[in-house]
Amino acid sequence: MKRLEGKITLVTGAARGIGAAISQAFIDEGAFVYLTDINDELGIETAKRLGASTEYIHLDVREESDWIAVTKMIGEKHGRLDVLVNNAGITGFEAGDLTHDPENASLEAWRDVHRTNLDGVFLGCKYAIKSMRNGMSGSIINISSRSDLVGIPGAAAYASSKAAVRNHTKTVALYCADQGLNVRCNSIHPAAILTPMWEPMLGTGPDREVNMAQIVSDTPLRRFGLPEEVSAVAVLLASDEAAYMTGSELNIDGGILAGSAASPKVE
Ligand code: NDP
């Protein structure tokens, strides 16, 4: 028996990167995956690559009407949703706007990042709880970041939105428990996972190698992480093996949060 046999799952932002890897891992473990994104062309291509146990659906996590339509369709077809992964997220750097420090960032840029990273997770949790009520159980996995625990001078909205995701995860976990639902909600906190998200920050010029080397040297395990190393943990949280885990946070960061640059040196 596979670990997610027969589970009906939905992954947001799944056309590429960590979301695509989670979708692949879920399928490998026997789940059916609704692979969703705003990048329809790539989403359709990725779903095709992953095979028969998946279907691509357009879902913009910022749009409540999209959530209503998608969860209604899944409810009508399957009568329940077993797993939601709120994975879609942006840094704000994608559109070429590099000004995200707390003094100079525009209110519009601040709101844009929060709309995707925080409103998207709020809406996902809201409609997942409603869908999971039918089966009285489920697993919601929110992809936060290690940035939720530290300040980032150049990415204020990203850090703030991910911190809020961490906290909202615990509120959802407690709410579902209070309601007598067996709906668990946990967060994953990756760092430095090599995906297309990094491209605008690494650049293409001569600085790219230097930027990459800097990140690697700041990471105790001295390498970038792989999307598959995140999806392995998502499989655990989605599975019944994690039945007693709710409101918890799991770091996947090569050891970054275990210490700091200011750690005392023992002679
Ligand atoms: P990628 O940028 O590689 O993939 C994100 C996907 O989400 C893209 O396909 C993107 O589409 C899509 N997307 C963007 N906005 C929306 C939206 N409004 N609704 C639905 N889909 C959307 O990112 P990663 O795979 O690296 O990151 C996945 C998650 O992991 C994010 O939440 C990120 O913050 C988090 N994370 C990643 C880390 C890393 O090192 N990679 C570290 C810490 C956290 P499009 O291309 O059209 O924008």
CSV table of C-alpha atoms and ligand atoms in Angstrom, one decimal:
chain,number,residue,atom,x,y,z
A,1,MET,CA,0.0,0.0,0.0
A,2,LYS,CA,1.4,3.4,-1.0
A,3,ARG,CA,1.5,6.1,1.6
A,4,LEU,CA,-1.1,8.4,-0.1
A,5,GLU,CA,-3.1,5.7,-1.8
A,6,GLY,CA,-6.4,7.1,-3.1
A,7,LYS,CA,-6.0,10.6,-1.5
A,8,ILE,CA,-7.5,13.5,-3.4
A,9,THR,CA,-4.9,16.4,-3.3
A,10,LEU,CA,-4.5,19.9,-4.5
A,11,VAL,CA,-1.2,21.7,-4.9
A,12,THR,CA,-1.0,25.4,-5.7
A,13,GLY,CA,1.8,27.0,-7.7
A,14,ALA,CA,2.6,23.5,-9.0
A,15,ALA,CA,3.7,24.3,-12.6
A,16,ARG,CA,7.3,24.2,-11.6
A,17,GLY,CA,9.8,24.2,-8.7
A,18,ILE,CA,8.8,22.9,-5.3
A,19,GLY,CA,5.1,22.6,-6.2
A,20,ALA,CA,5.9,20.3,-9.2
A,21,ALA,CA,8.2,18.2,-7.1
A,22,ILE,CA,5.5,17.8,-4.4
A,23,SER,CA,2.9,16.8,-7.1
A,24,GLN,CA,5.3,14.2,-8.5
A,25,ALA,CA,6.0,12.7,-5.0
A,26,PHE,CA,2.3,12.6,-4.2
A,27,ILE,CA,1.5,10.8,-7.4
A,28,ASP,CA,4.4,8.4,-6.8
A,29,GLU,CA,2.7,7.6,-3.4
A,30,GLY,CA,-0.7,6.8,-5.0
A,31,ALA,CA,-2.5,10.2,-4.7
A,32,PHE,CA,-4.5,12.0,-7.4
A,33,VAL,CA,-3.2,15.6,-7.8
A,34,TYR,CA,-5.1,18.6,-8.9
A,35,LEU,CA,-2.1,20.6,-10.1
A,36,THR,CA,-2.9,24.3,-10.1
A,37,ASP,CA,-1.1,27.5,-11.1
A,38,ILE,CA,-1.5,30.8,-13.0
A,39,ASN,CA,1.1,29.7,-15.6
A,40,ASP,CA,-1.3,27.7,-17.6
A,41,GLU,CA,1.0,26.7,-20.4
A,42,LEU,CA,3.7,25.3,-18.1
A,43,GLY,CA,1.0,23.9,-15.8
A,44,ILE,CA,-0.5,21.8,-18.6
A,45,GLU,CA,3.0,20.7,-19.7
A,46,THR,CA,3.9,19.6,-16.2
A,47,ALA,CA,0.7,17.8,-15.7
A,48,LYS,CA,1.2,15.9,-18.9
A,49,ARG,CA,4.7,15.0,-17.8
A,50,LEU,CA,3.5,13.6,-14.5
A,51,GLY,CA,1.0,11.2,-16.1
A,52,ALA,CA,-2.5,10.0,-15.6
A,53,SER,CA,-3.1,10.7,-11.9
A,54,THR,CA,-3.2,14.4,-12.3
A,55,GLU,CA,-5.2,17.2,-13.9
A,56,TYR,CA,-4.2,20.8,-14.4
A,57,ILE,CA,-6.6,23.5,-13.3
A,58,HIS,CA,-6.1,27.3,-13.4
A,59,LEU,CA,-6.2,28.6,-9.8
A,60,ASP,CA,-5.0,32.1,-8.9
A,61,VAL,CA,-4.6,31.9,-5.2
A,62,ARG,CA,-5.4,35.6,-4.8
A,63,GLU,CA,-8.9,35.1,-6.3
A,64,GLU,CA,-11.6,33.9,-3.9
A,65,SER,CA,-13.8,33.0,-6.9
A,66,ASP,CA,-11.2,30.6,-8.2
A,67,TRP,CA,-11.0,28.8,-4.9
A,68,ILE,CA,-14.8,28.6,-4.8
A,69,ALA,CA,-15.0,27.1,-8.3
A,70,VAL,CA,-12.1,24.6,-7.9
A,71,THR,CA,-13.2,23.3,-4.5
A,72,LYS,CA,-16.8,23.0,-5.7
A,73,MET,CA,-15.7,21.0,-8.7
A,74,ILE,CA,-13.6,18.7,-6.5
A,75,GLY,CA,-16.5,18.3,-4.0
A,76,GLU,CA,-18.9,17.4,-6.8
A,77,LYS,CA,-16.5,14.9,-8.3
A,78,HIS,CA,-15.0,13.2,-5.2
A,79,GLY,CA,-17.1,14.3,-2.3
A,80,ARG,CA,-14.0,15.4,-0.4
A,81,LEU,CA,-10.6,16.9,-0.5
A,82,ASP,CA,-7.9,15.0,1.5
A,83,VAL,CA,-4.8,17.2,1.2
A,84,LEU,CA,-4.1,20.9,0.3
A,85,VAL,CA,-0.6,22.2,-0.2
A,86,ASN,CA,-0.6,26.0,-0.2
A,87,ASN,CA,2.7,26.3,-2.1
A,88,ALA,CA,2.3,29.3,-4.4
A,89,GLY,CA,4.4,32.2,-3.4
A,90,ILE,CA,6.3,35.1,-4.8
A,91,THR,CA,9.3,37.2,-3.6
A,92,GLY,CA,8.3,40.4,-5.3
A,93,PHE,CA,11.5,40.4,-7.4
A,94,GLU,CA,9.8,38.5,-10.3
A,95,ALA,CA,8.6,41.6,-12.1
A,96,GLY,CA,12.0,43.3,-12.0
A,97,ASP,CA,11.2,45.6,-9.0
A,98,LEU,CA,14.1,45.2,-6.7
A,99,THR,CA,13.0,47.7,-4.1
A,100,HIS,CA,11.6,45.8,-1.2
A,101,ASP,CA,13.3,47.3,1.8
A,102,PRO,CA,11.2,48.7,4.6
A,103,GLU,CA,12.0,52.4,3.8
A,104,ASN,CA,11.6,52.5,0.1
A,105,ALA,CA,9.2,49.7,-0.9
A,106,SER,CA,6.0,50.9,-2.4
A,107,LEU,CA,2.7,50.1,-0.7
A,108,GLU,CA,1.6,48.5,-3.9
A,109,ALA,CA,4.6,46.1,-4.0
A,110,TRP,CA,4.1,45.3,-0.3
A,111,ARG,CA,0.4,44.5,-0.9
A,112,ASP,CA,1.1,42.4,-4.0
A,113,VAL,CA,3.4,40.1,-2.1
A,114,HIS,CA,1.0,39.8,0.8
A,115,ARG,CA,-1.9,39.1,-1.6
A,116,THR,CA,-0.2,36.0,-3.0
A,117,ASN,CA,1.7,34.7,0.0
A,118,LEU,CA,-0.8,35.5,2.8
A,119,ASP,CA,-4.2,36.1,1.3
A,120,GLY,CA,-3.6,33.1,-0.9
A,121,VAL,CA,-2.9,30.9,2.1
A,122,PHE,CA,-5.9,32.3,4.1
A,123,LEU,CA,-8.2,31.6,1.2
A,124,GLY,CA,-6.7,28.1,0.7
A,125,CYS,CA,-7.2,27.2,4.3
A,126,LYS,CA,-10.7,28.6,4.4
A,127,TYR,CA,-12.0,26.6,1.4
A,128,ALA,CA,-9.9,23.5,2.4
A,129,ILE,CA,-11.6,23.4,5.8
A,130,LYS,CA,-15.0,23.6,4.2
A,131,SER,CA,-14.1,20.8,1.8
A,132,MET,CA,-12.5,18.6,4.4
A,133,ARG,CA,-15.5,18.9,6.7
A,134,ASN,CA,-17.2,16.4,4.4
A,135,GLY,CA,-14.7,13.6,5.1
A,136,MET,CA,-14.1,15.0,8.7
A,137,SER,CA,-10.4,14.7,8.1
A,138,GLY,CA,-7.6,16.2,6.0
A,139,SER,CA,-4.1,17.7,5.9
A,140,ILE,CA,-3.3,21.3,5.0
A,141,ILE,CA,0.4,22.0,4.4
A,142,ASN,CA,1.5,25.6,4.2
A,143,ILE,CA,4.8,26.4,2.6
A,144,SER,CA,6.3,29.2,4.6
A,145,SER,CA,10.1,29.9,4.6
A,146,ARG,CA,13.0,30.1,6.9
A,147,SER,CA,12.6,33.9,6.2
A,148,ASP,CA,9.6,33.8,8.5
A,149,LEU,CA,11.8,33.7,11.6
A,150,VAL,CA,14.4,36.3,10.6
A,151,GLY,CA,14.2,39.8,9.2
A,152,ILE,CA,15.3,40.4,5.6
A,153,PRO,CA,16.4,44.0,5.0
A,154,GLY,CA,15.9,43.7,1.2
A,155,ALA,CA,12.7,41.7,1.2
A,156,ALA,CA,10.4,43.1,3.9
A,157,ALA,CA,7.1,41.9,2.5
A,158,TYR,CA,8.3,38.4,1.8
A,159,ALA,CA,9.6,38.0,5.3
A,160,SER,CA,6.4,39.5,6.8
A,161,SER,CA,4.0,37.5,4.7
A,162,LYS,CA,5.9,34.2,5.5
A,163,ALA,CA,5.9,35.0,9.2
A,164,ALA,CA,2.1,35.5,9.1
A,165,VAL,CA,1.7,32.1,7.3
A,166,ARG,CA,3.6,30.4,10.1
A,167,ASN,CA,1.2,31.9,12.7
A,168,HIS,CA,-2.0,31.4,10.6
A,169,THR,CA,-1.0,27.7,10.3
A,170,LYS,CA,-1.3,27.4,14.1
A,171,THR,CA,-4.6,29.2,14.2
A,172,VAL,CA,-6.0,26.9,11.6
A,173,ALA,CA,-4.7,23.8,13.4
A,174,LEU,CA,-6.3,24.9,16.7
A,175,TYR,CA,-9.6,25.9,15.1
A,176,CYS,CA,-10.0,22.6,13.4
A,177,ALA,CA,-9.2,20.7,16.6
A,178,ASP,CA,-11.7,22.9,18.5
A,179,GLN,CA,-14.3,22.0,15.8
A,180,GLY,CA,-13.7,18.3,16.4
A,181,LEU,CA,-12.4,17.9,12.9
A,182,ASN,CA,-9.5,15.6,12.2
A,183,VAL,CA,-8.0,18.3,9.9
A,184,ARG,CA,-4.3,18.9,10.6
A,185,CYS,CA,-2.5,22.0,9.5
A,186,ASN,CA,1.3,22.2,9.5
A,187,SER,CA,4.0,24.5,7.9
A,188,ILE,CA,7.2,23.7,6.1
A,189,HIS,CA,10.0,26.2,6.2
A,190,PRO,CA,12.5,25.7,3.3
A,191,ALA,CA,15.6,27.8,2.6
A,192,ALA,CA,17.8,27.9,-0.4
A,193,ILE,CA,16.1,25.3,-2.5
A,194,LEU,CA,17.3,25.7,-6.1
A,195,THR,CA,14.3,26.5,-8.2
A,196,PRO,CA,13.4,29.1,-10.8
A,197,MET,CA,12.3,31.4,-8.0
A,198,TRP,CA,16.0,32.2,-7.4
A,199,GLU,CA,16.7,33.4,-11.0
A,200,PRO,CA,16.0,37.1,-10.5
A,201,MET,CA,18.1,37.2,-7.3
A,202,LEU,CA,21.1,35.2,-8.7
A,203,GLY,CA,21.2,37.1,-12.0
A,204,THR,CA,22.8,36.0,-15.2
A,205,GLY,CA,26.0,38.1,-15.2
A,206,PRO,CA,29.4,37.6,-13.7
A,207,ASP,CA,27.9,38.0,-10.2
A,208,ARG,CA,25.9,34.8,-10.5
A,209,GLU,CA,28.7,32.5,-9.4
A,210,VAL,CA,29.6,34.8,-6.5
A,211,ASN,CA,26.0,35.1,-5.4
A,212,MET,CA,25.6,31.3,-5.4
A,213,ALA,CA,28.9,30.7,-3.6
A,214,GLN,CA,27.7,33.2,-0.9
A,215,ILE,CA,24.5,31.3,-0.3
A,216,VAL,CA,26.3,28.0,-0.2
A,217,SER,CA,28.9,29.3,2.2
A,218,ASP,CA,26.2,30.6,4.6
A,219,THR,CA,24.6,27.2,4.7
A,220,PRO,CA,26.0,24.7,7.2
A,221,LEU,CA,25.5,21.8,4.7
A,222,ARG,CA,27.4,23.8,2.1
A,223,ARG,CA,24.9,23.3,-0.8
A,224,PHE,CA,21.5,24.3,-2.1
A,225,GLY,CA,18.6,22.1,-1.2
A,226,LEU,CA,16.6,20.1,-3.8
A,227,PRO,CA,12.8,20.4,-4.4
A,228,GLU,CA,12.7,16.6,-3.8
A,229,GLU,CA,14.0,17.2,-0.3
A,230,VAL,CA,11.0,19.4,0.4
A,231,SER,CA,8.5,17.0,-1.2
A,232,ALA,CA,9.7,14.1,1.0
A,233,VAL,CA,8.5,16.1,4.1
A,234,ALA,CA,5.3,17.1,2.4
A,235,VAL,CA,4.5,13.4,1.8
A,236,LEU,CA,5.0,12.7,5.5
A,237,LEU,CA,2.7,15.5,6.5
A,238,ALA,CA,0.1,14.5,4.0
A,239,SER,CA,0.2,10.9,5.1
A,240,ASP,CA,-1.6,9.2,8.0
A,241,GLU,CA,1.9,8.6,9.5
A,242,ALA,CA,1.7,12.2,10.7
A,243,ALA,CA,-1.7,11.7,12.4
A,244,TYR,CA,-0.5,13.3,15.6
A,245,MET,CA,1.2,16.3,14.0
A,246,THR,CA,-0.7,19.6,13.8
A,247,GLY,CA,0.3,23.2,14.2
A,248,SER,CA,3.9,22.2,13.9
A,249,GLU,CA,6.7,23.7,11.8
A,250,LEU,CA,9.4,21.8,10.0
A,251,ASN,CA,12.6,23.5,8.8
A,252,ILE,CA,14.3,22.2,5.7
A,253,ASP,CA,17.3,24.6,5.5
A,254,GLY,CA,20.6,22.8,5.5
A,255,GLY,CA,21.0,23.8,9.1
A,256,ILE,CA,20.8,27.6,8.6
A,257,LEU,CA,18.4,28.2,11.5
A,258,ALA,CA,20.4,26.0,13.8
A,259,GLY,CA,22.9,28.8,14.4
A,260,SER,CA,23.8,32.3,13.2
A,261,ALA,CA,26.8,34.2,11.8
A,262,ALA,CA,27.1,35.6,15.3
A,263,SER,CA,27.4,32.1,17.0
A,264,PRO,CA,30.1,32.2,19.6
A,265,LYS,CA,33.3,30.3,18.7
A,266,VAL,CA,34.4,27.8,21.3
A,267,GLU,CA,38.2,27.7,21.4
B,1,NDP,P1,8.8,29.1,-8.2
B,1,NDP,O1,8.8,30.6,-8.5
B,1,NDP,O2,9.8,28.2,-8.8
B,1,NDP,O3,7.3,28.5,-8.5
B,1,NDP,C1,6.2,29.2,-8.0
B,1,NDP,C2,5.0,28.9,-8.9
B,1,NDP,O4,3.9,29.6,-8.3
B,1,NDP,C3,5.2,29.5,-10.3
B,1,NDP,O5,4.7,28.5,-11.2
B,1,NDP,C4,4.3,30.7,-10.3
B,1,NDP,O6,3.8,31.0,-11.6
B,1,NDP,C5,3.2,30.3,-9.3
B,1,NDP,N1,2.4,31.4,-8.8
B,1,NDP,C6,2.8,32.7,-8.6
B,1,NDP,N2,1.8,33.4,-8.2
B,1,NDP,C7,0.7,32.6,-8.2
B,1,NDP,C8,-0.7,32.8,-7.9
B,1,NDP,N3,-1.1,34.0,-7.5
B,1,NDP,N4,-1.5,31.7,-7.9
B,1,NDP,C9,-1.1,30.5,-8.3
B,1,NDP,N5,0.2,30.3,-8.6
B,1,NDP,C10,1.1,31.3,-8.6
B,1,NDP,O7,8.9,29.0,-6.6
B,1,NDP,P2,9.5,27.8,-5.6
B,1,NDP,O8,9.1,26.5,-6.2
B,1,NDP,O9,10.9,28.1,-5.3
B,1,NDP,O10,8.7,28.2,-4.3
B,1,NDP,C11,7.5,27.5,-3.9
B,1,NDP,C12,7.1,28.0,-2.5
B,1,NDP,O11,8.3,27.7,-1.6
B,1,NDP,C13,6.9,29.5,-2.4
B,1,NDP,O12,5.8,29.7,-1.5
B,1,NDP,C14,8.2,30.0,-1.8
B,1,NDP,O13,8.1,31.3,-1.2
B,1,NDP,C15,8.6,28.9,-0.9
B,1,NDP,N6,10.0,28.9,-0.6
B,1,NDP,C16,10.9,28.6,-1.6
B,1,NDP,C17,12.3,28.6,-1.2
B,1,NDP,C18,13.3,28.4,-2.2
B,1,NDP,O14,14.5,28.5,-1.9
B,1,NDP,N7,13.0,28.0,-3.5
B,1,NDP,C19,12.7,28.9,0.1
B,1,NDP,C20,11.7,29.2,1.0
B,1,NDP,C21,10.4,29.2,0.7
B,1,NDP,P3,4.5,32.2,-12.4
B,1,NDP,O15,5.8,31.6,-12.9
B,1,NDP,O16,3.5,32.5,-13.5
B,1,NDP,O17,4.7,33.4,-11.5
